[in-house]
Structure formats: C-alpha cells, structure tokens
mmCIF file with all atom_site columns, C-alpha atoms in Angstrom:
data_model
loop_
_atom_site.group_PDB
_atom_site.id
_atom_site.type_symbol
_atom_site.label_atom_id
_atom_site.label_alt_id
_atom_site.label_comp_id
_atom_site.label_asym_id
_atom_site.label_entity_id
_atom_site.label_seq_id
_atom_site.pdbx_PDB_ins_code
_atom_site.Cartn_x
_atom_site.Cartn_y
_atom_site.Cartn_z
_atom_site.occupancy
_atom_site.B_iso_or_equiv
_atom_site.pdbx_formal_charge
_atom_site.auth_seq_id
_atom_site.auth_comp_id
_atom_site.auth_asym_id
_atom_site.auth_atom_id
_atom_site.pdbx_PDB_model_num
ATOM 1  C CA . MET A 1 1  ? 216.406 -170.759 -40.354 1.00 0.00 ? 1  MET A CA 1
ATOM 2  C CA . SER A 1 2  ? 219.311 -168.564 -40.889 1.00 0.00 ? 2  SER A CA 1
ATOM 3  C CA . ILE A 1 3  ? 221.483 -168.565 -44.332 1.00 0.00 ? 3  ILE A CA 1
ATOM 4  C CA . PHE A 1 4  ? 223.841 -169.453 -41.859 1.00 0.00 ? 4  PHE A CA 1
ATOM 5  C CA . ASP A 1 5  ? 222.553 -172.413 -40.360 1.00 0.00 ? 5  ASP A CA 1
ATOM 6  C CA . ASP A 1 6  ? 226.198 -173.983 -42.374 1.00 0.00 ? 6  ASP A CA 1
ATOM 7  C CA . ASP A 1 7  ? 228.363 -172.667 -39.789 1.00 0.00 ? 7  ASP A CA 1
ATOM 8  C CA . LEU A 1 8  ? 226.358 -174.455 -36.425 1.00 0.00 ? 8  LEU A CA 1
ATOM 9  C CA . PRO A 1 9  ? 227.933 -177.039 -35.033 1.00 0.00 ? 9  PRO A CA 1
ATOM 10 C CA . GLN A 1 10 ? 226.759 -180.254 -35.517 1.00 0.00 ? 10 GLN A CA 1
ATOM 11 C CA . LYS A 1 11 ? 224.642 -181.419 -32.869 1.00 0.00 ? 11 LYS A CA 1
ATOM 12 C CA . GLN A 1 12 ? 226.248 -185.228 -31.442 1.00 0.00 ? 12 GLN A CA 1
ATOM 13 C CA . SER A 1 13 ? 224.263 -188.039 -32.325 1.00 0.00 ? 13 SER A CA 1
ATOM 14 C CA . THR A 1 14 ? 223.110 -189.677 -29.051 1.00 0.00 ? 14 THR A CA 1
ATOM 15 C CA . THR A 1 15 ? 221.786 -192.610 -30.688 1.00 0.00 ? 15 THR A CA 1
ATOM 16 C CA . HIS A 1 16 ? 223.845 -195.668 -32.528 1.00 0.00 ? 16 HIS A CA 1
ATOM 17 C CA . ILE A 1 17 ? 222.416 -196.747 -35.758 1.00 0.00 ? 17 ILE A CA 1
ATOM 18 C CA . ILE A 1 18 ? 223.437 -200.480 -36.165 1.00 0.00 ? 18 ILE A CA 1
ATOM 19 C CA . GLY A 1 19 ? 225.852 -201.219 -39.403 1.00 0.00 ? 19 GLY A CA 1
ATOM 20 C CA . ALA A 1 20 ? 226.163 -197.480 -39.518 1.00 0.00 ? 20 ALA A CA 1
ATOM 21 C CA . ASP A 1 21 ? 229.855 -196.543 -40.677 1.00 0.00 ? 21 ASP A CA 1
ATOM 22 C CA . LEU A 1 22 ? 232.062 -195.327 -37.776 1.00 0.00 ? 22 LEU A CA 1
ATOM 23 C CA . THR A 1 23 ? 234.966 -193.811 -39.141 1.00 0.00 ? 23 THR A CA 1
ATOM 24 C CA . LEU A 1 24 ? 234.165 -190.625 -38.985 1.00 0.00 ? 24 LEU A CA 1
ATOM 25 C CA . LEU A 1 25 ? 233.727 -190.810 -35.258 1.00 0.00 ? 25 LEU A CA 1
ATOM 26 C CA . SER A 1 26 ? 236.168 -190.003 -32.576 1.00 0.00 ? 26 SER A CA 1
ATOM 27 C CA . VAL A 1 27 ? 237.341 -191.589 -30.109 1.00 0.00 ? 27 VAL A CA 1
ATOM 28 C CA . ASP A 1 28 ? 235.238 -190.140 -27.737 1.00 0.00 ? 28 ASP A CA 1
ATOM 29 C CA . GLU A 1 29 ? 232.275 -190.678 -29.662 1.00 0.00 ? 29 GLU A CA 1
ATOM 30 C CA . LEU A 1 30 ? 232.582 -194.340 -29.874 1.00 0.00 ? 30 LEU A CA 1
ATOM 31 C CA . THR A 1 31 ? 233.283 -193.897 -26.062 1.00 0.00 ? 31 THR A CA 1
ATOM 32 C CA . ALA A 1 32 ? 229.391 -192.199 -26.303 1.00 0.00 ? 32 ALA A CA 1
ATOM 33 C CA . ARG A 1 33 ? 228.354 -194.633 -28.338 1.00 0.00 ? 33 ARG A CA 1
ATOM 34 C CA . ILE A 1 34 ? 229.615 -197.617 -26.600 1.00 0.00 ? 34 ILE A CA 1
ATOM 35 C CA . ASN A 1 35 ? 228.324 -196.402 -22.861 1.00 0.00 ? 35 ASN A CA 1
ATOM 36 C CA . ILE A 1 36 ? 224.922 -195.989 -24.846 1.00 0.00 ? 36 ILE A CA 1
ATOM 37 C CA . LEU A 1 37 ? 224.714 -199.438 -26.215 1.00 0.00 ? 37 LEU A CA 1
ATOM 38 C CA . SER A 1 38 ? 225.486 -200.806 -23.158 1.00 0.00 ? 38 SER A CA 1
ATOM 39 C CA . ALA A 1 39 ? 222.962 -199.364 -20.741 1.00 0.00 ? 39 ALA A CA 1
ATOM 40 C CA . GLU A 1 40 ? 220.592 -200.541 -23.474 1.00 0.00 ? 40 GLU A CA 1
ATOM 41 C CA . ILE A 1 41 ? 222.390 -204.008 -23.108 1.00 0.00 ? 41 ILE A CA 1
ATOM 42 C CA . GLU A 1 42 ? 221.575 -203.733 -19.465 1.00 0.00 ? 42 GLU A CA 1
ATOM 43 C CA . ARG A 1 43 ? 217.869 -202.179 -19.890 1.00 0.00 ? 43 ARG A CA 1
ATOM 44 C CA . LEU A 1 44 ? 216.788 -205.681 -22.493 1.00 0.00 ? 44 LEU A CA 1
ATOM 45 C CA . GLU A 1 45 ? 218.478 -207.955 -19.643 1.00 0.00 ? 45 GLU A CA 1
ATOM 46 C CA . GLY A 1 46 ? 216.413 -206.531 -16.890 1.00 0.00 ? 46 GLY A CA 1
ATOM 47 C CA . GLU A 1 47 ? 213.623 -206.643 -18.923 1.00 0.00 ? 47 GLU A CA 1
ATOM 48 C CA . LYS A 1 48 ? 214.231 -210.352 -20.270 1.00 0.00 ? 48 LYS A CA 1
ATOM 49 C CA . GLU A 1 49 ? 214.509 -211.566 -16.301 1.00 0.00 ? 49 GLU A CA 1
ATOM 50 C CA . LYS A 1 50 ? 211.302 -209.924 -15.451 1.00 0.00 ? 50 LYS A CA 1
ATOM 51 C CA . LYS A 1 51 ? 209.187 -211.368 -18.393 1.00 0.00 ? 51 LYS A CA 1
ATOM 52 C CA . SER A 1 52 ? 211.231 -214.859 -17.795 1.00 0.00 ? 52 SER A CA 1
ATOM 53 C CA . ALA A 1 53 ? 210.138 -214.681 -13.802 1.00 0.00 ? 53 ALA A CA 1
ATOM 54 C CA . GLY A 1 54 ? 206.730 -214.131 -14.859 1.00 0.00 ? 54 GLY A CA 1
ATOM 55 C CA . ARG A 1 55 ? 206.993 -217.084 -17.637 1.00 0.00 ? 55 ARG A CA 1
ATOM 56 C CA . LYS A 1 56 ? 208.570 -218.944 -14.566 1.00 0.00 ? 56 LYS A CA 1
ATOM 57 C CA . ALA A 1 57 ? 206.093 -218.523 -12.178 1.00 0.00 ? 57 ALA A CA 1
ATOM 58 C CA . ALA A 1 58 ? 202.639 -218.960 -14.808 1.00 0.00 ? 58 ALA A CA 1
ATOM 59 C CA . GLU A 1 59 ? 204.535 -222.599 -15.401 1.00 0.00 ? 59 GLU A CA 1
ATOM 60 C CA . ASN A 1 60 ? 204.468 -223.220 -11.861 1.00 0.00 ? 60 ASN A CA 1
ATOM 61 C CA . LEU A 1 61 ? 201.134 -221.932 -11.271 1.00 0.00 ? 61 LEU A CA 1
ATOM 62 C CA . PHE A 1 62 ? 199.377 -224.601 -13.595 1.00 0.00 ? 62 PHE A CA 1
ATOM 63 C CA . ARG A 1 63 ? 202.043 -227.359 -13.133 1.00 0.00 ? 63 ARG A CA 1
ATOM 64 C CA . THR A 1 64 ? 200.604 -228.029 -9.292  1.00 0.00 ? 64 THR A CA 1
ATOM 65 C CA . ARG A 1 65 ? 197.272 -228.721 -10.946 1.00 0.00 ? 65 ARG A CA 1
#
C-alpha cells in the first residue's frame, strides 16, 4: 500500500445494495445498476419457473395414484 492510494480512481461498484443512497451516482452508473438488477431478475424468474415446474410434476405424480 502506498501513500498515494487516495489518488487512485475509485473502483466502480458492480453490485447494488437495496436502499443505498443514489444521489452521488451518474446516469451511466445508474444504467449499469439497472442492467445488473434486470439480469438478476431474469435469473430469479428462470429459477422460479424451474422450481414451479418441478413442483407441478411432483403434484401430478401424487394425484395420479
């Protein structure tokens, strides 16, 4: 660690904390966070669909007996 570490540019956050202060973010940073969250929503919806399909298949299996 050098004494000049404060002069280095800050690393852009690639995550988003729900409820975080957004006032200091640029339009580009907000757009990046929206893209990150949109991709995460798609991932969550895909997993939800897989689990729903598995549950329905199990329910159908037990109903037929």
